[in-house]
Short mmCIF file of C-alpha atoms in Angstrom, two decimals:
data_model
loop_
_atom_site.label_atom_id
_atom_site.label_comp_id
_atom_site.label_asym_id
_atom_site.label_seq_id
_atom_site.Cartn_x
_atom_site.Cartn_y
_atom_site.Cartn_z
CA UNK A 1 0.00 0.00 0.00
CA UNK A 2 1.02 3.34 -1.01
CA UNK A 3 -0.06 6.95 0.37
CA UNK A 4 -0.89 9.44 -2.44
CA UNK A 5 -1.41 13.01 -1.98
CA UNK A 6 -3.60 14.24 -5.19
CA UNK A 7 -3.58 18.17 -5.27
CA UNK A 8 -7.02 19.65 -6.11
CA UNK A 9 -5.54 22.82 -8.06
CA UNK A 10 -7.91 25.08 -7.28
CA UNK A 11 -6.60 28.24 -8.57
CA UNK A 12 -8.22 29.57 -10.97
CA UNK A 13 -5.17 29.37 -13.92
CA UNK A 14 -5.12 25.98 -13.05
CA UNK A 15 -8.07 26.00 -15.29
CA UNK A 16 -10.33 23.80 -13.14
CA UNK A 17 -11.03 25.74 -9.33
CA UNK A 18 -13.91 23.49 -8.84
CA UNK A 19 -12.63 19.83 -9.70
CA UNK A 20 -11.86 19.88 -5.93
CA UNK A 21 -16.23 19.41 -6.32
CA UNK A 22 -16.50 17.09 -8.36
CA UNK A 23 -13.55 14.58 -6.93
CA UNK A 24 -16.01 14.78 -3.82
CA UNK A 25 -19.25 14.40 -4.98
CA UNK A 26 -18.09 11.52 -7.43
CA UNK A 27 -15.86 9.71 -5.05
CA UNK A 28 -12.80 10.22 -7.58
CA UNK A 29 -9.15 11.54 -7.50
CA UNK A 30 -8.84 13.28 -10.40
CA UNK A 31 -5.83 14.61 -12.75
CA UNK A 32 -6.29 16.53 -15.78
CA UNK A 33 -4.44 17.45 -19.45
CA UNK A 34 -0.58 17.13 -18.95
CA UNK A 35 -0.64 15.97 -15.49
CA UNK A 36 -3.70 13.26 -16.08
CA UNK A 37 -1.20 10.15 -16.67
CA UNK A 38 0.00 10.43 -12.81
CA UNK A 39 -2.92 9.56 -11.48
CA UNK A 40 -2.01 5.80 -13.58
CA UNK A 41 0.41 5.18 -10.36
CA UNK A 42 -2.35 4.43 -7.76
CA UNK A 43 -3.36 1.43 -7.64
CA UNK A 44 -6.26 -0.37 -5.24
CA UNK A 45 -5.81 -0.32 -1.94
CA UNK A 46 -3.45 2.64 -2.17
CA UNK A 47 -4.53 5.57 0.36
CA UNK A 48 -5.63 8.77 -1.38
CA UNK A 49 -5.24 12.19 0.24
CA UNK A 50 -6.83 15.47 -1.47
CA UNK A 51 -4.97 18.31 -0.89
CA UNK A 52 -6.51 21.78 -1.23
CA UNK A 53 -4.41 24.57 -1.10
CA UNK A 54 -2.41 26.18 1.81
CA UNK A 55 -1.33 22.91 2.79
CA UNK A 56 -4.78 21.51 3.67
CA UNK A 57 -6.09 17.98 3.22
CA UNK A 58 -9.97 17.52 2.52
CA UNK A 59 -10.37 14.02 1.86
CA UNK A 60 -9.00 10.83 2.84
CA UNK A 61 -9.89 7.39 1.35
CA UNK A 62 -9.02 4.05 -0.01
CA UNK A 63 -8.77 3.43 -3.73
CA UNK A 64 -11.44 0.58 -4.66
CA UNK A 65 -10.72 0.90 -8.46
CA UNK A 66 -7.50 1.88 -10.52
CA UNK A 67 -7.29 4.07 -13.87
CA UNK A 68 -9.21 1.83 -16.44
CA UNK A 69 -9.11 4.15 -19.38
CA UNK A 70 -12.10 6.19 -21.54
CA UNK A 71 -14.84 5.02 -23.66
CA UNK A 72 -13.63 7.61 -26.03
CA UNK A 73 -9.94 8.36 -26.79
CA UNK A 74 -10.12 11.89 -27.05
CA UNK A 75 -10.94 12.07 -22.78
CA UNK A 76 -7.61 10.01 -22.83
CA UNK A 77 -5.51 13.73 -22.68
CA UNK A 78 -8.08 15.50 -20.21
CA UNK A 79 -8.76 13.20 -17.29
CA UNK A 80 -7.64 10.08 -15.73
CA UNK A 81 -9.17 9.55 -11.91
CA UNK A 82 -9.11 6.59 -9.43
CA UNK A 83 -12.45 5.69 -7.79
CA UNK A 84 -12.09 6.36 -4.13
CA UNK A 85 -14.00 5.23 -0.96
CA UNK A 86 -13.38 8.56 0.92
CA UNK A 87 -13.12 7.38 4.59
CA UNK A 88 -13.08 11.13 6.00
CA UNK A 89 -14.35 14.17 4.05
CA UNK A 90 -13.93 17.91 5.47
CA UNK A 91 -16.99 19.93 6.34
CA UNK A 92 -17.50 23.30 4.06
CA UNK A 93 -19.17 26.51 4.33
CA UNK A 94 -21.30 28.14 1.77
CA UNK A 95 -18.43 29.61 -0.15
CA UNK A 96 -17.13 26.07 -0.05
CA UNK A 97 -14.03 27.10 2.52
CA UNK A 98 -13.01 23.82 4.63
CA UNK A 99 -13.63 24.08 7.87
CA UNK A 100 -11.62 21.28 9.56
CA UNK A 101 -9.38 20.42 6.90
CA UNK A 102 -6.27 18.63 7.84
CA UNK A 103 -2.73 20.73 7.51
CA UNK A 104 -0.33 18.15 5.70
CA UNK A 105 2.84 19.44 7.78
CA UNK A 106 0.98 18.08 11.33
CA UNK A 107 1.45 14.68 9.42
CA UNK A 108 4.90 15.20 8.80
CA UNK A 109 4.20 16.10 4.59
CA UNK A 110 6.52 18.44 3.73
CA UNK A 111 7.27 17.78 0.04
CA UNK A 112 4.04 19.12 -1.95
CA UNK A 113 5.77 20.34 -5.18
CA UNK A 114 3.28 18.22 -7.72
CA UNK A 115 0.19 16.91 -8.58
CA UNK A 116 0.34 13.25 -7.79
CA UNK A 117 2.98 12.65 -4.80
CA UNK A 118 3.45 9.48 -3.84
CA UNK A 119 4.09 10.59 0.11
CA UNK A 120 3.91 7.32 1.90
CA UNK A 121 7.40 8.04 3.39
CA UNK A 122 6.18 10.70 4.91
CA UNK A 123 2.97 10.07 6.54
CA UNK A 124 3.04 9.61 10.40
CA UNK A 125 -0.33 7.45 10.02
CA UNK A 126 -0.90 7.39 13.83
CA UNK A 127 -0.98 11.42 13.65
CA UNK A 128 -3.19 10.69 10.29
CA UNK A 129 -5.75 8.80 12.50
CA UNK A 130 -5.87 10.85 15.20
CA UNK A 131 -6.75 13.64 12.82
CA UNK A 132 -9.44 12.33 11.53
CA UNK A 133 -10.87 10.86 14.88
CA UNK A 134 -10.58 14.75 15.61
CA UNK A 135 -13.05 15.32 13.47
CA UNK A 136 -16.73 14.67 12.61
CA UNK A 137 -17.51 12.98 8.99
CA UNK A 138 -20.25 14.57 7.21
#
């Protein structure tokens, strides 16, 4: 098992500020146009972390399905997600702020440069847990 951290890219010259939606609502970790292929890493099983902006995390879950590819080659170069069973999912407000996101340096994450990091060296998972116990799931 691996630990991924997925950023959300919410900015808006990322092109995309609401994908961060979407990877919710539709249980998926997402990555799009030049960046879509490193999502093709995570495999099931693998833990999935979404990570929002000024260093928070938003969702945490096990992947249940890899990459499988499109019906239609031409989504090939936009997208390629993971299906994810999010285990813990931040509460938001009505301008869809987090509320009790986690901060990835209280887990010991301090290399965020990317899209798709493969961070399992640098989880403490017993600090991961207690975060989330911290927290209600809504």
């Amino acid at each position: 098992m691996k630990t991924w951290l997925v950023n959300t890219n919410i900015r808006p010259e990322n092109g995309n500020p609401n994908a961060f939606k979407y990877m919710l609502r539709q249980n998926k970790a997402a990555a799009f146009y030049g960046r879509a292929v490193e999502i093709d890493n995570i495999c099931r099983g693998d833990l999935v972390c979404l990570y929002h902006n000024d260093n928070r995390i938003i969702a945490v879950g096990a992947v249940v399905e890899p990459y499988q590819g499109h019906d239609f080659e031409e989504m090939e170069l936009i997208e390629h997600w993971v299906d994810v069973n999010w285990l813990w999912k931040a509460d938001f407000n009505d301008s869809f702020e987090p509320l009790n996101s986690i901060d990835r340096r209280e887990l010991g994450i301090k290399m965020v440069n990317g899209t798709v990091i493969n961070i399992t060296d640098q989880v403490n998972y017993k600090e991961l847990l207690t975060q989330i116990a911290q927290r209600p799931i809504f």
